[in-house]
Amino acid sequence: MPSAKNIFGTGCLTLLAFPMLIGGIAVLRMGIDAYTTWRAMQTWQEVPAHIEEVKLNEFDSDGDGGPIYSVDACYTYHWEGREYMGNRVSIHKSKDNHASFYPRIYKELDEHRMREQAFRCYVDPMDPTQSILYRDLRRGIVAAEFFGGVLFLGAACFLLSGLVFRLVRTDNTEALKRQYPNAPWYWKQEWCAGVIHSKSKAKMLKTLLFAVFWNLASAPLCFIVVDEVQDGNTKILLALIFPAIGVVFIIAFIYLFLRWLKFGKTTFHMASVPGVLGGRLRGTIRIPTVLLLKKEIVLVLECVRTYRTHDSKESGKENVVLWQMDTVLLPSALLHKGRATFLPVDFYVPYDKPVSNDSNPDNTFTWTLRVEAPMPGVNFTASFDVPIFKTAQSDIDINSTALNRYYKTAKMNTDGRVVPSRIPANTLPTAGMLRRAGLRVEPLPRGGVAIISPMLRQPMLALSMLLFIVLWGGAIKLGQHLGVPIYFSVIFGICLVPMLWFFLELVVGMRRLEVNREGIRVRNGLFGLGVSKHISFDMLDHLEIEDGMSVTSAGSTKQYHAVVLRKRDGKGIKSITQLQHSEARALMQAVCAAIRDYSK
């Protein structure tokens, strides 16, 4: 039996879809009628007319677009010796403020009335009682009606198709719930089979849908801008940014289409269903083509919470990365069989994170497996929503703390055997991972090793931060120009200070970690001039990964981390920051190897 929330959601979709369908038909018909009327009037005959009366009507706008206008006129004309009176001014009967059309024609008609000059009008030779003063088709109005009607019709069809899909999916889900009441990892059809399809096709179709809707909504602006510019309003050219964004969406769709065409239907075959919290997620990614890679492959497993935010003005959805781990594999890890490529997947999953759960659309928890591989032309990427749940195999000791911790010496259990590390290993050697992270390894003159994070180690992140600062500062300046209260500018300006400091750290910040026979020394600061901190080997308990900032780009989120040296008293010294999880693990392995060499 569907839940009350599903029934309510289905009813809302229905109530929203049918008015949009009727409205779309009505608006589209207005545009079509205007066009057919214009075509018919091209055969009407031009005759002189005398303007008897003309009036400009001004109305208040419902929004912030300024006043809107219409024009009423009365005029007389002669056809085949008889006098007729007309009052139709334009093809378009609605009032508006586009391109200052009505104030302009009012001025023109009023001048002819005062000077008692003849003005041209067009008469239907088949029915001389029908006449018009302006038979020009206003392209902006017709485009807005046509594209607006298609937009509403498309939105209505989309909602109705979504309604059908939702009902079918709900029925399938309810059937699976009845069949597997205590196994929620079988409540989705593809989870039952353990074969998860990539979201590449769905992402491509969503981008296409968004591009179509955006361009339908913004295309009339092109016609309106042309009319406005011809009328002398050049400031309206700024509105072309919206059609330009539509072009960007089209380019994005073409890129995603080429990717889907090149790599086909990529699937993730799970070794066992489900992936286990406090256990492992294992399986194989199958790519239905032969990949010949020259660079490393990055595998990412992440847990993302998506929830609806509410405030006094608006409501939206926000994504928060609760946990993320990545591993880097060499191209040699790929297995080719027939015309397909296979990639092994093996991740430990922390026990203390939430299970996969999308029962509440306003608060979902999704586990996503993502693979990225740079290639000539179109890069290979694929992502899969995987089932992660607690089962009888769940181990409470495999938690976030354990997966982020690395002991400086091998930890032994009660039997004297080395406890195996649950941190996934990179096939790329540690030295290669450090170079990949932009870190330098140098020998010290008196023995020892230094690992250095140089200035401008991450230029793209620094550039992104600079653009964000410019936009933030521009918003402050715009607010001052619009007369926003000064305390808003002060608050936004205060928030700008830590952004500027972080940008300086990215550009001229230098971090240095040294290991020699005296212990470990860390020095962080701008130009490497910060205070030096020292910790002896006997005071060091372990190394751990600490979560840092997250950066979202091109639909994926990258979580950064820092490596912390944790003392026996619980205090920590933060060493090198802005590292991905695999890079942080490589750094910890390098530090621990140096400790073993120099603590003897």
Coordinates of C-alpha atoms in Angstrom, one line a residue, residues 58 67 94 102 129 161 232-233 238 245 287 296 313 332 362 394 464 494:
E58 CA -0.8 53.4 -18.5
P67 CA 4.5 50.6 -16.1
S94 CA -2.5 42.7 -25.0
Y102 CA 3.0 51.7 -27.3
T129 CA -15.0 47.0 -42.3
S161 CA 5.5 11.1 -17.5
G232 CA 17.7 52.7 -28.8
N233 CA 17.9 50.7 -25.6
L238 CA 23.1 42.4 -20.8
I245 CA 24.1 30.2 -20.6
I287 CA 33.3 -1.0 -19.5
E296 CA 46.2 6.6 -13.4
K313 CA 12.3 33.3 1.7
S332 CA 48.0 -2.2 -15.4
D362 CA 13.7 15.7 1.7
S394 CA 29.4 -5.6 10.1
S464 CA 38.6 29.0 -8.4
I494 CA 34.1 40.4 7.4

